[in-house]
């Protein structure tokens, strides 16, 4: 489904590599959580999958396509197959919940249809369906600024699902939410993943969430893959590998138990 | 003295020199300042009683002023909004395009409306249309610059989200940026509208019609009471637009 072959990413502003010779295969239907300290390359990793970040060296394949060789039009088509949710939700202010969800369809429509808001009955029903899925149908006509953080992320998820993607990416989707809301969001993501065999790749800070919900965990440190395994293979040593000795291992040790 | 650094002393000296030189250029004199009394005398003696019978005529003229200011700035907004996207570093088509449009906007903005007005009165003829064109051109420059700065300062998050759903660059920018900056666009617009009312008065004095022209005619024929009536109407007009702008902005936010 997704394969990284010797991928490196260097930002022009920095000397160090954000990703360094990373190779990994992700199969269809996996639910992957990516762990790592801030600056470990988690965001860069996720963002190379939908080409928000181009790679410097190596190749990434998504659904059998080499991302290196895509024209702008093909890139846009690929992005319609990859949904993404963000830490700060990135919703469009002043639009309603439902209008925001419908923007998920933008990549699949003509410019004038988007400009004039010409959506088919089918698309509007689909928006309602996903709003129901994320529990926000009663809020469909409310402006997004008036929602809580958790609700905003649900709108973000509905917008991504509106693309009817085969892959769902999450760039720290719960980092600005409280623990209970974070758990609810992960439960929702698991449900969507199970219903549709959606390949899901999510960055997360909270090890406990990763352990409870992921089918596979990747650990990044300084742009390198230092762990790739099942949640039950996470040991204190693995934590040290991912987070380094500078962080108190006891805190994490207590989290794995 | 922890707040004060040596550099402040240098600034203080530069500022003092600038104030001194400016005062000299402006022929500022304390003695003349005491003659401000004369101004008050002049107003008291000549501006009273206000001639209310001129009201219907002056209200009609104020519609001309209002029309010139509104259409001039609104047409400028319609042009400036798309142009500002080409003049913003984050949404421009190319570096070359960005610099060309930015500098054209600066150029248009650097020419005062009264200069445009003087030219148009000659080329288009006396009357409000010359004033309209002068206000329009200058405001394309001003609004284009102000809105392009709003575009540059807009949060990039929604733009990234639009990119990730596969939307085209332009559509993504329109949806991710305009809703964010809309209240500020309106507030800039209403401020420019208010300024344009005052400008159209000045343009009236050089033959651009409306209240300004009446005001100038009264002044030249020493009809100060009539002039006072016009001033009262101008004040009312500016306050009206200010209040209207406030209401619209409140509704939008």
JSON list of C-alpha atoms in Angstrom, two decimals, chain A residues 12-215:
[
{"chain": "A", "resi": 12, "resn": "UNK", "atom": "CA", "xyz": [16.96, 23.74, 3.30]},
{"chain": "A", "resi": 13, "resn": "UNK", "atom": "CA", "xyz": [16.95, 25.74, 6.53]},
{"chain": "A", "resi": 14, "resn": "UNK", "atom": "CA", "xyz": [18.49, 22.95, 8.62]},
{"chain": "A", "resi": 15, "resn": "UNK", "atom": "CA", "xyz": [21.67, 20.93, 8.47]},
{"chain": "A", "resi": 16, "resn": "UNK", "atom": "CA", "xyz": [20.33, 17.72, 9.93]},
{"chain": "A", "resi": 17, "resn": "UNK", "atom": "CA", "xyz": [18.12, 15.35, 8.00]},
{"chain": "A", "resi": 18, "resn": "UNK", "atom": "CA", "xyz": [14.46, 15.23, 9.00]},
{"chain": "A", "resi": 19, "resn": "UNK", "atom": "CA", "xyz": [14.29, 11.66, 7.66]},
{"chain": "A", "resi": 20, "resn": "UNK", "atom": "CA", "xyz": [17.39, 9.61, 7.10]},
{"chain": "A", "resi": 21, "resn": "UNK", "atom": "CA", "xyz": [17.49, 6.55, 4.82]},
{"chain": "A", "resi": 22, "resn": "UNK", "atom": "CA", "xyz": [14.16, 5.28, 6.01]},
{"chain": "A", "resi": 23, "resn": "UNK", "atom": "CA", "xyz": [12.75, 2.07, 4.55]},
{"chain": "A", "resi": 24, "resn": "UNK", "atom": "CA", "xyz": [9.41, 0.66, 5.62]},
{"chain": "A", "resi": 25, "resn": "UNK", "atom": "CA", "xyz": [6.41, -1.12, 4.12]},
{"chain": "A", "resi": 26, "resn": "UNK", "atom": "CA", "xyz": [2.83, -0.47, 5.21]},
{"chain": "A", "resi": 27, "resn": "UNK", "atom": "CA", "xyz": [0.16, -2.94, 4.12]},
{"chain": "A", "resi": 28, "resn": "UNK", "atom": "CA", "xyz": [-3.48, -2.31, 3.40]},
{"chain": "A", "resi": 29, "resn": "UNK", "atom": "CA", "xyz": [-5.70, -2.13, 6.45]},
{"chain": "A", "resi": 30, "resn": "UNK", "atom": "CA", "xyz": [-3.00, -1.55, 9.05]},
{"chain": "A", "resi": 31, "resn": "UNK", "atom": "CA", "xyz": [-3.54, 0.91, 11.92]},
{"chain": "A", "resi": 32, "resn": "UNK", "atom": "CA", "xyz": [-0.15, 2.39, 12.56]},
{"chain": "A", "resi": 33, "resn": "UNK", "atom": "CA", "xyz": [0.92, 4.78, 15.27]},
{"chain": "A", "resi": 34, "resn": "UNK", "atom": "CA", "xyz": [4.20, 6.62, 14.89]},
{"chain": "A", "resi": 35, "resn": "UNK", "atom": "CA", "xyz": [6.01, 7.48, 18.11]},
{"chain": "A", "resi": 36, "resn": "UNK", "atom": "CA", "xyz": [8.97, 9.78, 18.63]},
{"chain": "A", "resi": 37, "resn": "UNK", "atom": "CA", "xyz": [10.16, 12.91, 20.36]},
{"chain": "A", "resi": 38, "resn": "UNK", "atom": "CA", "xyz": [9.40, 16.33, 18.93]},
{"chain": "A", "resi": 39, "resn": "UNK", "atom": "CA", "xyz": [11.65, 16.84, 15.92]},
{"chain": "A", "resi": 40, "resn": "UNK", "atom": "CA", "xyz": [12.15, 13.09, 15.41]},
{"chain": "A", "resi": 41, "resn": "UNK", "atom": "CA", "xyz": [10.66, 13.30, 11.92]},
{"chain": "A", "resi": 42, "resn": "UNK", "atom": "CA", "xyz": [7.14, 12.02, 12.62]},
{"chain": "A", "resi": 43, "resn": "UNK", "atom": "CA", "xyz": [5.39, 14.89, 10.84]},
{"chain": "A", "resi": 44, "resn": "UNK", "atom": "CA", "xyz": [7.79, 14.79, 7.91]},
{"chain": "A", "resi": 45, "resn": "UNK", "atom": "CA", "xyz": [7.19, 11.03, 7.60]},
{"chain": "A", "resi": 46, "resn": "UNK", "atom": "CA", "xyz": [3.41, 11.44, 7.47]},
{"chain": "A", "resi": 47, "resn": "UNK", "atom": "CA", "xyz": [3.53, 14.40, 5.12]},
{"chain": "A", "resi": 48, "resn": "UNK", "atom": "CA", "xyz": [5.66, 12.66, 2.52]},
{"chain": "A", "resi": 49, "resn": "UNK", "atom": "CA", "xyz": [2.82, 10.15, 2.01]},
{"chain": "A", "resi": 50, "resn": "UNK", "atom": "CA", "xyz": [0.48, 12.77, 0.47]},
{"chain": "A", "resi": 51, "resn": "UNK", "atom": "CA", "xyz": [3.31, 14.85, -0.94]},
{"chain": "A", "resi": 52, "resn": "UNK", "atom": "CA", "xyz": [2.79, 17.83, 1.34]},
{"chain": "A", "resi": 53, "resn": "UNK", "atom": "CA", "xyz": [6.53, 17.26, 1.80]},
{"chain": "A", "resi": 54, "resn": "UNK", "atom": "CA", "xyz": [8.65, 16.16, -1.17]},
{"chain": "A", "resi": 55, "resn": "UNK", "atom": "CA", "xyz": [11.50, 13.74, -0.46]},
{"chain": "A", "resi": 56, "resn": "UNK", "atom": "CA", "xyz": [15.13, 14.68, -1.03]},
{"chain": "A", "resi": 57, "resn": "UNK", "atom": "CA", "xyz": [16.41, 11.15, -1.76]},
{"chain": "A", "resi": 58, "resn": "UNK", "atom": "CA", "xyz": [14.87, 7.71, -2.17]},
{"chain": "A", "resi": 59, "resn": "UNK", "atom": "CA", "xyz": [11.39, 6.83, -3.37]},
{"chain": "A", "resi": 60, "resn": "UNK", "atom": "CA", "xyz": [7.94, 6.57, -1.83]},
{"chain": "A", "resi": 61, "resn": "UNK", "atom": "CA", "xyz": [5.26, 4.43, -3.46]},
{"chain": "A", "resi": 62, "resn": "UNK", "atom": "CA", "xyz": [1.60, 4.89, -2.57]},
{"chain": "A", "resi": 63, "resn": "UNK", "atom": "CA", "xyz": [-0.96, 2.47, -4.06]},
{"chain": "A", "resi": 64, "resn": "UNK", "atom": "CA", "xyz": [1.71, 1.32, -6.50]},
{"chain": "A", "resi": 65, "resn": "UNK", "atom": "CA", "xyz": [2.55, 4.81, -7.77]},
{"chain": "A", "resi": 66, "resn": "UNK", "atom": "CA", "xyz": [5.97, 6.35, -7.56]},
{"chain": "A", "resi": 67, "resn": "UNK", "atom": "CA", "xyz": [5.41, 9.77, -5.99]},
{"chain": "A", "resi": 68, "resn": "UNK", "atom": "CA", "xyz": [8.54, 11.13, -7.64]},
{"chain": "A", "resi": 69, "resn": "UNK", "atom": "CA", "xyz": [7.03, 10.88, -11.07]},
{"chain": "A", "resi": 70, "resn": "UNK", "atom": "CA", "xyz": [3.66, 12.51, -10.48]},
{"chain": "A", "resi": 71, "resn": "UNK", "atom": "CA", "xyz": [2.61, 15.60, -12.38]},
{"chain": "A", "resi": 72, "resn": "UNK", "atom": "CA", "xyz": [0.70, 18.30, -10.52]},
{"chain": "A", "resi": 73, "resn": "UNK", "atom": "CA", "xyz": [-2.60, 16.90, -11.73]},
{"chain": "A", "resi": 74, "resn": "UNK", "atom": "CA", "xyz": [-1.66, 13.37, -10.69]},
{"chain": "A", "resi": 75, "resn": "UNK", "atom": "CA", "xyz": [-0.52, 14.65, -7.31]},
{"chain": "A", "resi": 76, "resn": "UNK", "atom": "CA", "xyz": [-3.94, 16.19, -6.77]},
{"chain": "A", "resi": 77, "resn": "UNK", "atom": "CA", "xyz": [-5.62, 12.93, -7.76]},
{"chain": "A", "resi": 78, "resn": "UNK", "atom": "CA", "xyz": [-3.43, 10.98, -5.35]},
{"chain": "A", "resi": 79, "resn": "UNK", "atom": "CA", "xyz": [-4.27, 13.41, -2.54]},
{"chain": "A", "resi": 80, "resn": "UNK", "atom": "CA", "xyz": [-7.99, 12.79, -3.04]},
{"chain": "A", "resi": 81, "resn": "UNK", "atom": "CA", "xyz": [-7.31, 9.17, -2.07]},
{"chain": "A", "resi": 82, "resn": "UNK", "atom": "CA", "xyz": [-5.44, 10.14, 1.09]},
{"chain": "A", "resi": 83, "resn": "UNK", "atom": "CA", "xyz": [-7.42, 11.81, 3.86]},
{"chain": "A", "resi": 84, "resn": "UNK", "atom": "CA", "xyz": [-5.57, 13.83, 6.48]},
{"chain": "A", "resi": 85, "resn": "UNK", "atom": "CA", "xyz": [-6.40, 15.22, 9.88]},
{"chain": "A", "resi": 86, "resn": "UNK", "atom": "CA", "xyz": [-4.33, 17.84, 11.69]},
{"chain": "A", "resi": 87, "resn": "UNK", "atom": "CA", "xyz": [-3.33, 18.89, 15.19]},
{"chain": "A", "resi": 88, "resn": "UNK", "atom": "CA", "xyz": [-4.98, 22.27, 14.86]},
{"chain": "A", "resi": 89, "resn": "UNK", "atom": "CA", "xyz": [-7.88, 20.88, 12.81]},
{"chain": "A", "resi": 90, "resn": "UNK", "atom": "CA", "xyz": [-7.29, 23.39, 10.00]},
{"chain": "A", "resi": 91, "resn": "UNK", "atom": "CA", "xyz": [-10.99, 23.96, 9.44]},
{"chain": "A", "resi": 92, "resn": "UNK", "atom": "CA", "xyz": [-12.23, 26.88, 7.38]},
{"chain": "A", "resi": 93, "resn": "UNK", "atom": "CA", "xyz": [-13.53, 29.58, 9.70]},
{"chain": "A", "resi": 94, "resn": "UNK", "atom": "CA", "xyz": [-16.90, 31.26, 9.12]},
{"chain": "A", "resi": 95, "resn": "UNK", "atom": "CA", "xyz": [-18.20, 28.21, 7.26]},
{"chain": "A", "resi": 96, "resn": "UNK", "atom": "CA", "xyz": [-20.67, 25.80, 8.82]},
{"chain": "A", "resi": 97, "resn": "UNK", "atom": "CA", "xyz": [-19.83, 22.29, 9.95]},
{"chain": "A", "resi": 98, "resn": "UNK", "atom": "CA", "xyz": [-21.47, 20.77, 6.90]},
{"chain": "A", "resi": 99, "resn": "UNK", "atom": "CA", "xyz": [-19.86, 23.23, 4.49]},
{"chain": "A", "resi": 100, "resn": "UNK", "atom": "CA", "xyz": [-16.49, 22.31, 5.97]},
{"chain": "A", "resi": 101, "resn": "UNK", "atom": "CA", "xyz": [-17.21, 18.61, 5.50]},
{"chain": "A", "resi": 102, "resn": "UNK", "atom": "CA", "xyz": [-18.20, 19.20, 1.88]},
{"chain": "A", "resi": 103, "resn": "UNK", "atom": "CA", "xyz": [-14.85, 20.88, 1.16]},
{"chain": "A", "resi": 104, "resn": "UNK", "atom": "CA", "xyz": [-13.40, 17.36, 1.48]},
{"chain": "A", "resi": 105, "resn": "UNK", "atom": "CA", "xyz": [-14.83, 16.83, -1.97]},
{"chain": "A", "resi": 106, "resn": "UNK", "atom": "CA", "xyz": [-12.97, 19.76, -3.56]},
{"chain": "A", "resi": 107, "resn": "UNK", "atom": "CA", "xyz": [-10.29, 17.63, -5.21]},
{"chain": "A", "resi": 108, "resn": "UNK", "atom": "CA", "xyz": [-12.89, 15.61, -7.08]},
{"chain": "A", "resi": 109, "resn": "UNK", "atom": "CA", "xyz": [-14.89, 18.46, -8.60]},
{"chain": "A", "resi": 110, "resn": "UNK", "atom": "CA", "xyz": [-14.51, 21.19, -11.15]},
{"chain": "A", "resi": 111, "resn": "UNK", "atom": "CA", "xyz": [-13.39, 24.66, -10.04]},
{"chain": "A", "resi": 112, "resn": "UNK", "atom": "CA", "xyz": [-16.69, 26.40, -10.83]},
{"chain": "A", "resi": 113, "resn": "UNK", "atom": "CA", "xyz": [-18.69, 23.72, -8.97]},
{"chain": "A", "resi": 114, "resn": "UNK", "atom": "CA", "xyz": [-16.54, 24.34, -5.90]},
{"chain": "A", "resi": 115, "resn": "UNK", "atom": "CA", "xyz": [-16.80, 28.12, -6.24]},
{"chain": "A", "resi": 116, "resn": "UNK", "atom": "CA", "xyz": [-20.57, 28.09, -6.56]},
{"chain": "A", "resi": 117, "resn": "UNK", "atom": "CA", "xyz": [-21.06, 25.30, -4.04]},
{"chain": "A", "resi": 118, "resn": "UNK", "atom": "CA", "xyz": [-22.75, 22.97, -6.53]},
{"chain": "A", "resi": 119, "resn": "UNK", "atom": "CA", "xyz": [-22.86, 19.64, -4.73]},
{"chain": "A", "resi": 120, "resn": "UNK", "atom": "CA", "xyz": [-24.98, 16.71, -5.85]},
{"chain": "A", "resi": 121, "resn": "UNK", "atom": "CA", "xyz": [-27.70, 15.28, -3.64]},
{"chain": "A", "resi": 122, "resn": "UNK", "atom": "CA", "xyz": [-25.52, 12.21, -3.26]},
{"chain": "A", "resi": 123, "resn": "UNK", "atom": "CA", "xyz": [-22.62, 14.30, -1.95]},
{"chain": "A", "resi": 124, "resn": "UNK", "atom": "CA", "xyz": [-24.81, 16.20, 0.48]},
{"chain": "A", "resi": 125, "resn": "UNK", "atom": "CA", "xyz": [-26.26, 12.92, 1.74]},
{"chain": "A", "resi": 126, "resn": "UNK", "atom": "CA", "xyz": [-22.76, 11.54, 2.12]},
{"chain": "A", "resi": 127, "resn": "UNK", "atom": "CA", "xyz": [-21.82, 14.61, 4.21]},
{"chain": "A", "resi": 128, "resn": "UNK", "atom": "CA", "xyz": [-24.85, 13.96, 6.43]},
{"chain": "A", "resi": 129, "resn": "UNK", "atom": "CA", "xyz": [-23.87, 10.32, 6.69]},
{"chain": "A", "resi": 130, "resn": "UNK", "atom": "CA", "xyz": [-20.36, 11.13, 7.91]},
{"chain": "A", "resi": 131, "resn": "UNK", "atom": "CA", "xyz": [-21.65, 13.84, 10.23]},
{"chain": "A", "resi": 132, "resn": "UNK", "atom": "CA", "xyz": [-23.88, 11.17, 11.76]},
{"chain": "A", "resi": 133, "resn": "UNK", "atom": "CA", "xyz": [-20.88, 8.83, 11.98]},
{"chain": "A", "resi": 134, "resn": "UNK", "atom": "CA", "xyz": [-18.86, 11.38, 13.96]},
{"chain": "A", "resi": 135, "resn": "UNK", "atom": "CA", "xyz": [-21.90, 12.37, 16.03]},
{"chain": "A", "resi": 136, "resn": "UNK", "atom": "CA", "xyz": [-22.25, 15.93, 14.77]},
{"chain": "A", "resi": 137, "resn": "UNK", "atom": "CA", "xyz": [-25.37, 15.82, 12.60]},
{"chain": "A", "resi": 138, "resn": "UNK", "atom": "CA", "xyz": [-27.31, 18.08, 15.02]},
{"chain": "A", "resi": 139, "resn": "UNK", "atom": "CA", "xyz": [-24.52, 20.68, 14.63]},
{"chain": "A", "resi": 140, "resn": "UNK", "atom": "CA", "xyz": [-24.47, 20.58, 10.82]},
{"chain": "A", "resi": 141, "resn": "UNK", "atom": "CA", "xyz": [-25.45, 24.23, 10.38]},
{"chain": "A", "resi": 142, "resn": "UNK", "atom": "CA", "xyz": [-23.40, 25.65, 13.21]},
{"chain": "A", "resi": 143, "resn": "UNK", "atom": "CA", "xyz": [-20.30, 27.68, 12.44]},
{"chain": "A", "resi": 144, "resn": "UNK", "atom": "CA", "xyz": [-17.13, 25.75, 13.21]},
{"chain": "A", "resi": 145, "resn": "UNK", "atom": "CA", "xyz": [-15.65, 28.46, 15.44]},
{"chain": "A", "resi": 146, "resn": "UNK", "atom": "CA", "xyz": [-18.38, 27.74, 17.96]},
{"chain": "A", "resi": 147, "resn": "UNK", "atom": "CA", "xyz": [-17.38, 24.09, 18.48]},
{"chain": "A", "resi": 148, "resn": "UNK", "atom": "CA", "xyz": [-15.14, 22.57, 21.16]},
{"chain": "A", "resi": 149, "resn": "UNK", "atom": "CA", "xyz": [-11.72, 21.13, 20.27]},
{"chain": "A", "resi": 150, "resn": "UNK", "atom": "CA", "xyz": [-12.96, 17.56, 20.19]},
{"chain": "A", "resi": 151, "resn": "UNK", "atom": "CA", "xyz": [-15.91, 18.51, 18.00]},
{"chain": "A", "resi": 152, "resn": "UNK", "atom": "CA", "xyz": [-13.62, 20.39, 15.64]},
{"chain": "A", "resi": 153, "resn": "UNK", "atom": "CA", "xyz": [-11.45, 17.32, 15.22]},
{"chain": "A", "resi": 154, "resn": "UNK", "atom": "CA", "xyz": [-14.58, 15.29, 14.46]},
{"chain": "A", "resi": 155, "resn": "UNK", "atom": "CA", "xyz": [-15.39, 17.77, 11.69]},
{"chain": "A", "resi": 156, "resn": "UNK", "atom": "CA", "xyz": [-11.80, 17.30, 10.47]},
{"chain": "A", "resi": 157, "resn": "UNK", "atom": "CA", "xyz": [-12.33, 13.52, 10.41]},
{"chain": "A", "resi": 158, "resn": "UNK", "atom": "CA", "xyz": [-15.66, 13.84, 8.59]},
{"chain": "A", "resi": 159, "resn": "UNK", "atom": "CA", "xyz": [-14.00, 16.12, 6.02]},
{"chain": "A", "resi": 160, "resn": "UNK", "atom": "CA", "xyz": [-11.24, 13.57, 5.45]},
{"chain": "A", "resi": 161, "resn": "UNK", "atom": "CA", "xyz": [-13.79, 10.72, 5.19]},
{"chain": "A", "resi": 162, "resn": "UNK", "atom": "CA", "xyz": [-15.79, 12.76, 2.70]},
{"chain": "A", "resi": 163, "resn": "UNK", "atom": "CA", "xyz": [-12.92, 12.14, 0.29]},
{"chain": "A", "resi": 164, "resn": "UNK", "atom": "CA", "xyz": [-13.73, 8.42, 0.62]},
{"chain": "A", "resi": 165, "resn": "UNK", "atom": "CA", "xyz": [-10.02, 7.78, 1.00]},
{"chain": "A", "resi": 166, "resn": "UNK", "atom": "CA", "xyz": [-8.18, 4.49, 1.09]},
{"chain": "A", "resi": 167, "resn": "UNK", "atom": "CA", "xyz": [-5.55, 5.92, 3.43]},
{"chain": "A", "resi": 168, "resn": "UNK", "atom": "CA", "xyz": [-6.07, 8.16, 6.46]},
{"chain": "A", "resi": 169, "resn": "UNK", "atom": "CA", "xyz": [-3.19, 10.18, 7.88]},
{"chain": "A", "resi": 170, "resn": "UNK", "atom": "CA", "xyz": [-3.18, 11.96, 11.23]},
{"chain": "A", "resi": 171, "resn": "UNK", "atom": "CA", "xyz": [-0.54, 14.54, 12.14]},
{"chain": "A", "resi": 172, "resn": "UNK", "atom": "CA", "xyz": [-0.78, 14.69, 15.95]},
{"chain": "A", "resi": 173, "resn": "UNK", "atom": "CA", "xyz": [-4.58, 14.75, 15.79]},
{"chain": "A", "resi": 174, "resn": "UNK", "atom": "CA", "xyz": [-5.07, 14.61, 19.56]},
{"chain": "A", "resi": 175, "resn": "UNK", "atom": "CA", "xyz": [-2.11, 16.67, 20.75]},
{"chain": "A", "resi": 176, "resn": "UNK", "atom": "CA", "xyz": [-4.31, 19.66, 21.58]},
{"chain": "A", "resi": 177, "resn": "UNK", "atom": "CA", "xyz": [-7.12, 17.66, 23.16]},
{"chain": "A", "resi": 178, "resn": "UNK", "atom": "CA", "xyz": [-7.69, 16.43, 26.74]},
{"chain": "A", "resi": 179, "resn": "UNK", "atom": "CA", "xyz": [-7.15, 12.72, 27.55]},
{"chain": "A", "resi": 180, "resn": "UNK", "atom": "CA", "xyz": [-10.82, 11.67, 27.50]},
{"chain": "A", "resi": 181, "resn": "UNK", "atom": "CA", "xyz": [-11.53, 13.47, 24.24]},
{"chain": "A", "resi": 182, "resn": "UNK", "atom": "CA", "xyz": [-8.33, 12.00, 22.78]},
{"chain": "A", "resi": 183, "resn": "UNK", "atom": "CA", "xyz": [-9.51, 8.51, 23.64]},
{"chain": "A", "resi": 184, "resn": "UNK", "atom": "CA", "xyz": [-12.91, 9.16, 22.08]},
{"chain": "A", "resi": 185, "resn": "UNK", "atom": "CA", "xyz": [-11.28, 10.39, 18.90]},
{"chain": "A", "resi": 186, "resn": "UNK", "atom": "CA", "xyz": [-9.12, 7.26, 18.74]},
{"chain": "A", "resi": 187, "resn": "UNK", "atom": "CA", "xyz": [-12.18, 5.07, 19.27]},
{"chain": "A", "resi": 188, "resn": "UNK", "atom": "CA", "xyz": [-13.85, 6.82, 16.37]},
{"chain": "A", "resi": 189, "resn": "UNK", "atom": "CA", "xyz": [-10.76, 6.36, 14.20]},
{"chain": "A", "resi": 190, "resn": "UNK", "atom": "CA", "xyz": [-10.62, 2.65, 15.09]},
{"chain": "A", "resi": 191, "resn": "UNK", "atom": "CA", "xyz": [-14.28, 2.24, 14.18]},
{"chain": "A", "resi": 192, "resn": "UNK", "atom": "CA", "xyz": [-13.79, 3.89, 10.80]},
{"chain": "A", "resi": 193, "resn": "UNK", "atom": "CA", "xyz": [-10.65, 1.83, 10.25]},
{"chain": "A", "resi": 194, "resn": "UNK", "atom": "CA", "xyz": [-12.45, -1.44, 11.02]},
{"chain": "A", "resi": 195, "resn": "UNK", "atom": "CA", "xyz": [-15.55, -0.63, 8.98]},
{"chain": "A", "resi": 196, "resn": "UNK", "atom": "CA", "xyz": [-13.60, 0.17, 5.84]},
{"chain": "A", "resi": 197, "resn": "UNK", "atom": "CA", "xyz": [-10.26, -1.54, 6.22]},
{"chain": "A", "resi": 198, "resn": "UNK", "atom": "CA", "xyz": [-8.85, 1.97, 6.02]},
{"chain": "A", "resi": 199, "resn": "UNK", "atom": "CA", "xyz": [-5.07, 2.08, 6.12]},
{"chain": "A", "resi": 200, "resn": "UNK", "atom": "CA", "xyz": [-4.40, 4.49, 8.98]},
{"chain": "A", "resi": 201, "resn": "UNK", "atom": "CA", "xyz": [-1.12, 6.18, 9.91]},
{"chain": "A", "resi": 202, "resn": "UNK", "atom": "CA", "xyz": [-1.13, 8.49, 12.91]},
{"chain": "A", "resi": 203, "resn": "UNK", "atom": "CA", "xyz": [1.50, 10.42, 14.84]},
{"chain": "A", "resi": 204, "resn": "UNK", "atom": "CA", "xyz": [0.92, 10.45, 18.52]},
{"chain": "A", "resi": 205, "resn": "UNK", "atom": "CA", "xyz": [2.68, 11.61, 21.67]},
{"chain": "A", "resi": 206, "resn": "UNK", "atom": "CA", "xyz": [0.63, 9.50, 24.05]},
{"chain": "A", "resi": 207, "resn": "UNK", "atom": "CA", "xyz": [2.22, 6.05, 24.24]},
{"chain": "A", "resi": 208, "resn": "UNK", "atom": "CA", "xyz": [-0.80, 4.61, 26.03]},
{"chain": "A", "resi": 209, "resn": "UNK", "atom": "CA", "xyz": [-3.12, 5.51, 23.12]},
{"chain": "A", "resi": 210, "resn": "UNK", "atom": "CA", "xyz": [-0.70, 3.99, 20.62]},
{"chain": "A", "resi": 211, "resn": "UNK", "atom": "CA", "xyz": [-0.53, 0.78, 22.63]},
{"chain": "A", "resi": 212, "resn": "UNK", "atom": "CA", "xyz": [-4.29, 0.48, 22.97]},
{"chain": "A", "resi": 213, "resn": "UNK", "atom": "CA", "xyz": [-5.33, 1.26, 19.44]},
{"chain": "A", "resi": 214, "resn": "UNK", "atom": "CA", "xyz": [-2.52, 0.54, 16.97]},
{"chain": "A", "resi": 215, "resn": "UNK", "atom": "CA", "xyz": [-2.01, -2.79, 15.20]}
]
